Amino acid sequence: MEHYACMVGLFGCAGRLNEAFETIKSMPFSPDAGVWGTLLGACRFHGNVELAEEVSKHLFELDPQDSGYYILLSNIHADAADWRSVLQICTDGSHPDSAEIYSLLKNLLQELRREGYLPQLYLPVHPQTLEI
C-alpha cells in the first residue's frame, strides 16, 4: 500500500493527476484512505476540482467520519470560487449528530461576536500564484 501511495504522491507532485488516478485504479487490492487522500491533496494543489469530486466520493465511503476530507474538498471549491459547492459541503446534515454540532457552532459564533470577533473574508490564494 505504501509503495502505491508513494507513486500517487510522485505523480501528484508532478501534476500528472490522471496518471496518479490510473495508478490507483490499477492497484491489485483496494486502496485505503491514505492513497485517496494523497490524490485529493494533489488535486487541491493543482486546482483540479473535477477529479477532487471523484476522489472525495471514495474517501467519504472509506472514512465518512474524517472531517479533514470534507474540509479539503471545501477548500478546493473555495479556491475555485465555487461558493455554492462550499456551502453544500459545509451544511451537510448527514452526520448523525449534525443538529447538535450546528447548535454548538451557532452558540460559539454568538459568543465570539459578543467578544468582538469580526469574520474575515476568505481570499483564496492558489499555491502556483505565489511569488517566491
PDB file of C-alpha atoms in Angstrom:
ATOM      1  CA  MET A   1       0.000   0.000   0.000  1.00  0.00           C
ATOM      2  CA  GLU A   2       2.823   2.391   0.919  1.00  0.00           C
ATOM      3  CA  HIS A   3       4.521   1.934  -2.454  1.00  0.00           C
ATOM      4  CA  TYR A   4       1.328   2.831  -4.291  1.00  0.00           C
ATOM      5  CA  ALA A   5       0.832   5.854  -2.056  1.00  0.00           C
ATOM      6  CA  CYS A   6       4.375   6.979  -2.945  1.00  0.00           C
ATOM      7  CA  MET A   7       3.697   6.582  -6.663  1.00  0.00           C
ATOM      8  CA  VAL A   8       0.444   8.520  -6.362  1.00  0.00           C
ATOM      9  CA  GLY A   9       2.295  11.196  -4.405  1.00  0.00           C
ATOM     10  CA  LEU A  10       5.038  11.478  -7.012  1.00  0.00           C
ATOM     11  CA  PHE A  11       2.577  11.701  -9.898  1.00  0.00           C
ATOM     12  CA  GLY A  12       0.540  14.219  -7.912  1.00  0.00           C
ATOM     13  CA  CYS A  13       3.527  16.457  -7.161  1.00  0.00           C
ATOM     14  CA  ALA A  14       4.439  16.426 -10.844  1.00  0.00           C
ATOM     15  CA  GLY A  15       0.914  17.484 -11.805  1.00  0.00           C
ATOM     16  CA  ARG A  16       0.253  14.168 -13.505  1.00  0.00           C
ATOM     17  CA  LEU A  17      -3.062  13.657 -11.760  1.00  0.00           C
ATOM     18  CA  ASN A  18      -4.603  11.384 -14.385  1.00  0.00           C
ATOM     19  CA  GLU A  19      -1.647   9.024 -14.104  1.00  0.00           C
ATOM     20  CA  ALA A  20      -1.998   9.073 -10.319  1.00  0.00           C
ATOM     21  CA  PHE A  21      -5.684   8.221 -10.676  1.00  0.00           C
ATOM     22  CA  GLU A  22      -4.936   5.423 -13.147  1.00  0.00           C
ATOM     23  CA  THR A  23      -2.331   4.039 -10.745  1.00  0.00           C
ATOM     24  CA  ILE A  24      -4.957   3.847  -8.016  1.00  0.00           C
ATOM     25  CA  LYS A  25      -7.456   2.168 -10.332  1.00  0.00           C
ATOM     26  CA  SER A  26      -4.854  -0.415 -11.378  1.00  0.00           C
ATOM     27  CA  MET A  27      -3.978  -1.453  -7.824  1.00  0.00           C
ATOM     28  CA  PRO A  28      -4.354  -5.223  -7.244  1.00  0.00           C
ATOM     29  CA  PHE A  29      -6.087  -4.508  -3.921  1.00  0.00           C
ATOM     30  CA  SER A  30      -8.460  -1.862  -2.638  1.00  0.00           C
ATOM     31  CA  PRO A  31      -6.767   1.488  -1.991  1.00  0.00           C
ATOM     32  CA  ASP A  32      -7.029   2.865   1.507  1.00  0.00           C
ATOM     33  CA  ALA A  33      -7.946   6.392   2.567  1.00  0.00           C
ATOM     34  CA  GLY A  34      -4.267   7.378   2.687  1.00  0.00           C
ATOM     35  CA  VAL A  35      -3.818   6.691  -1.024  1.00  0.00           C
ATOM     36  CA  TRP A  36      -7.011   8.544  -1.958  1.00  0.00           C
ATOM     37  CA  GLY A  37      -6.138  11.375   0.426  1.00  0.00           C
ATOM     38  CA  THR A  38      -2.765  11.818  -1.257  1.00  0.00           C
ATOM     39  CA  LEU A  39      -4.504  12.312  -4.592  1.00  0.00           C
ATOM     40  CA  LEU A  40      -7.061  14.700  -3.075  1.00  0.00           C
ATOM     41  CA  GLY A  41      -4.231  16.850  -1.722  1.00  0.00           C
ATOM     42  CA  ALA A  42      -2.632  16.940  -5.173  1.00  0.00           C
ATOM     43  CA  CYS A  43      -5.988  17.935  -6.663  1.00  0.00           C
ATOM     44  CA  ARG A  44      -6.056  20.956  -4.379  1.00  0.00           C
ATOM     45  CA  PHE A  45      -2.501  21.960  -5.178  1.00  0.00           C
ATOM     46  CA  HIS A  46      -3.150  21.760  -8.910  1.00  0.00           C
ATOM     47  CA  GLY A  47      -6.739  23.070  -8.800  1.00  0.00           C
ATOM     48  CA  ASN A  48      -8.436  20.024 -10.315  1.00  0.00           C
ATOM     49  CA  VAL A  49     -11.975  20.298  -8.953  1.00  0.00           C
ATOM     50  CA  GLU A  50     -13.499  17.622 -11.180  1.00  0.00           C
ATOM     51  CA  LEU A  51     -11.058  14.909 -10.110  1.00  0.00           C
ATOM     52  CA  ALA A  52     -11.302  16.069  -6.495  1.00  0.00           C
ATOM     53  CA  GLU A  53     -15.041  15.387  -6.580  1.00  0.00           C
ATOM     54  CA  GLU A  54     -14.438  11.854  -7.860  1.00  0.00           C
ATOM     55  CA  VAL A  55     -11.680  11.164  -5.331  1.00  0.00           C
ATOM     56  CA  SER A  56     -13.680  12.542  -2.406  1.00  0.00           C
ATOM     57  CA  LYS A  57     -16.529  10.104  -3.114  1.00  0.00           C
ATOM     58  CA  HIS A  58     -14.129   7.238  -2.424  1.00  0.00           C
ATOM     59  CA  LEU A  59     -12.819   8.923   0.722  1.00  0.00           C
ATOM     60  CA  PHE A  60     -16.309   9.597   2.071  1.00  0.00           C
ATOM     61  CA  GLU A  61     -17.177   5.918   1.584  1.00  0.00           C
ATOM     62  CA  LEU A  62     -13.994   4.714   3.270  1.00  0.00           C
ATOM     63  CA  ASP A  63     -13.888   7.165   6.154  1.00  0.00           C
ATOM     64  CA  PRO A  64     -17.078   9.256   6.415  1.00  0.00           C
ATOM     65  CA  GLN A  65     -16.234  10.455   9.941  1.00  0.00           C
ATOM     66  CA  ASP A  66     -12.946  12.138   8.963  1.00  0.00           C
ATOM     67  CA  SER A  67     -13.809  15.824   8.725  1.00  0.00           C
ATOM     68  CA  GLY A  68     -10.445  16.628   7.149  1.00  0.00           C
ATOM     69  CA  TYR A  69     -11.555  15.275   3.773  1.00  0.00           C
ATOM     70  CA  TYR A  70     -14.675  17.442   3.813  1.00  0.00           C
ATOM     71  CA  ILE A  71     -12.611  20.494   4.717  1.00  0.00           C
ATOM     72  CA  LEU A  72     -10.089  19.769   1.963  1.00  0.00           C
ATOM     73  CA  LEU A  73     -12.852  19.382  -0.632  1.00  0.00           C
ATOM     74  CA  SER A  74     -14.471  22.571   0.621  1.00  0.00           C
ATOM     75  CA  ASN A  75     -11.148  24.396   0.272  1.00  0.00           C
ATOM     76  CA  ILE A  76     -10.737  23.087  -3.280  1.00  0.00           C
ATOM     77  CA  HIS A  77     -14.129  24.548  -4.190  1.00  0.00           C
ATOM     78  CA  ALA A  78     -13.306  27.796  -2.375  1.00  0.00           C
ATOM     79  CA  ASP A  79     -10.051  28.133  -4.314  1.00  0.00           C
ATOM     80  CA  ALA A  80     -12.140  27.811  -7.476  1.00  0.00           C
ATOM     81  CA  ALA A  81     -14.633  30.414  -6.122  1.00  0.00           C
ATOM     82  CA  ASP A  82     -17.405  27.805  -6.283  1.00  0.00           C
ATOM     83  CA  TRP A  83     -19.200  29.088  -3.198  1.00  0.00           C
ATOM     84  CA  ARG A  84     -22.385  27.097  -3.838  1.00  0.00           C
ATOM     85  CA  SER A  85     -20.430  23.846  -3.526  1.00  0.00           C
ATOM     86  CA  VAL A  86     -18.607  25.144  -0.441  1.00  0.00           C
ATOM     87  CA  LEU A  87     -21.940  25.880   1.211  1.00  0.00           C
ATOM     88  CA  GLN A  88     -23.317  22.492   0.212  1.00  0.00           C
ATOM     89  CA  ILE A  89     -20.331  20.703   1.750  1.00  0.00           C
ATOM     90  CA  CYS A  90     -20.320  22.833   4.914  1.00  0.00           C
ATOM     91  CA  THR A  91     -24.040  22.430   5.578  1.00  0.00           C
ATOM     92  CA  ASP A  92     -24.165  18.683   5.037  1.00  0.00           C
ATOM     93  CA  GLY A  93     -26.590  17.168   7.527  1.00  0.00           C
ATOM     94  CA  SER A  94     -25.760  13.505   7.037  1.00  0.00           C
ATOM     95  CA  HIS A  95     -23.754  13.141  10.251  1.00  0.00           C
ATOM     96  CA  PRO A  96     -25.919  11.571  12.982  1.00  0.00           C
ATOM     97  CA  ASP A  97     -25.039  14.387  15.404  1.00  0.00           C
ATOM     98  CA  SER A  98     -25.301  17.236  12.879  1.00  0.00           C
ATOM     99  CA  ALA A  99     -28.137  19.031  14.715  1.00  0.00           C
ATOM    100  CA  GLU A 100     -26.087  19.080  17.922  1.00  0.00           C
ATOM    101  CA  ILE A 101     -22.938  20.128  16.033  1.00  0.00           C
ATOM    102  CA  TYR A 102     -24.655  23.047  14.295  1.00  0.00           C
ATOM    103  CA  SER A 103     -26.234  24.152  17.542  1.00  0.00           C
ATOM    104  CA  LEU A 104     -22.820  24.186  19.219  1.00  0.00           C
ATOM    105  CA  LEU A 105     -21.301  26.112  16.301  1.00  0.00           C
ATOM    106  CA  LYS A 106     -24.101  28.668  16.470  1.00  0.00           C
ATOM    107  CA  ASN A 107     -23.501  29.167  20.183  1.00  0.00           C
ATOM    108  CA  LEU A 108     -19.749  29.512  19.650  1.00  0.00           C
ATOM    109  CA  LEU A 109     -20.254  32.092  16.907  1.00  0.00           C
ATOM    110  CA  GLN A 110     -22.591  34.104  19.128  1.00  0.00           C
ATOM    111  CA  GLU A 111     -20.024  34.008  21.924  1.00  0.00           C
ATOM    112  CA  LEU A 112     -17.260  35.120  19.555  1.00  0.00           C
ATOM    113  CA  ARG A 113     -19.346  38.027  18.305  1.00  0.00           C
ATOM    114  CA  ARG A 114     -20.039  39.129  21.898  1.00  0.00           C
ATOM    115  CA  GLU A 115     -16.274  39.177  22.411  1.00  0.00           C
ATOM    116  CA  GLY A 116     -15.793  41.397  19.365  1.00  0.00           C
ATOM    117  CA  TYR A 117     -14.854  38.852  16.711  1.00  0.00           C
ATOM    118  CA  LEU A 118     -15.249  40.085  13.144  1.00  0.00           C
ATOM    119  CA  PRO A 119     -15.220  37.381  10.458  1.00  0.00           C
ATOM    120  CA  GLN A 120     -12.536  37.697   7.786  1.00  0.00           C
ATOM    121  CA  LEU A 121     -13.497  37.280   4.165  1.00  0.00           C
ATOM    122  CA  TYR A 122     -11.930  34.268   2.527  1.00  0.00           C
ATOM    123  CA  LEU A 123      -9.418  35.313  -0.089  1.00  0.00           C
ATOM    124  CA  PRO A 124      -8.323  32.207  -1.991  1.00  0.00           C
ATOM    125  CA  VAL A 125      -4.688  32.066  -2.988  1.00  0.00           C
ATOM    126  CA  HIS A 126      -3.647  29.301  -5.330  1.00  0.00           C
ATOM    127  CA  PRO A 127      -0.169  27.951  -4.460  1.00  0.00           C
ATOM    128  CA  GLN A 128       1.037  28.359  -8.056  1.00  0.00           C
ATOM    129  CA  THR A 129       0.308  32.113  -7.991  1.00  0.00           C
ATOM    130  CA  LEU A 130       2.593  32.810  -5.051  1.00  0.00           C
ATOM    131  CA  GLU A 131       5.809  34.611  -5.921  1.00  0.00           C
ATOM    132  CA  ILE A 132       8.954  33.337  -4.245  1.00  0.00           C
TER     133      ILE A 132
END
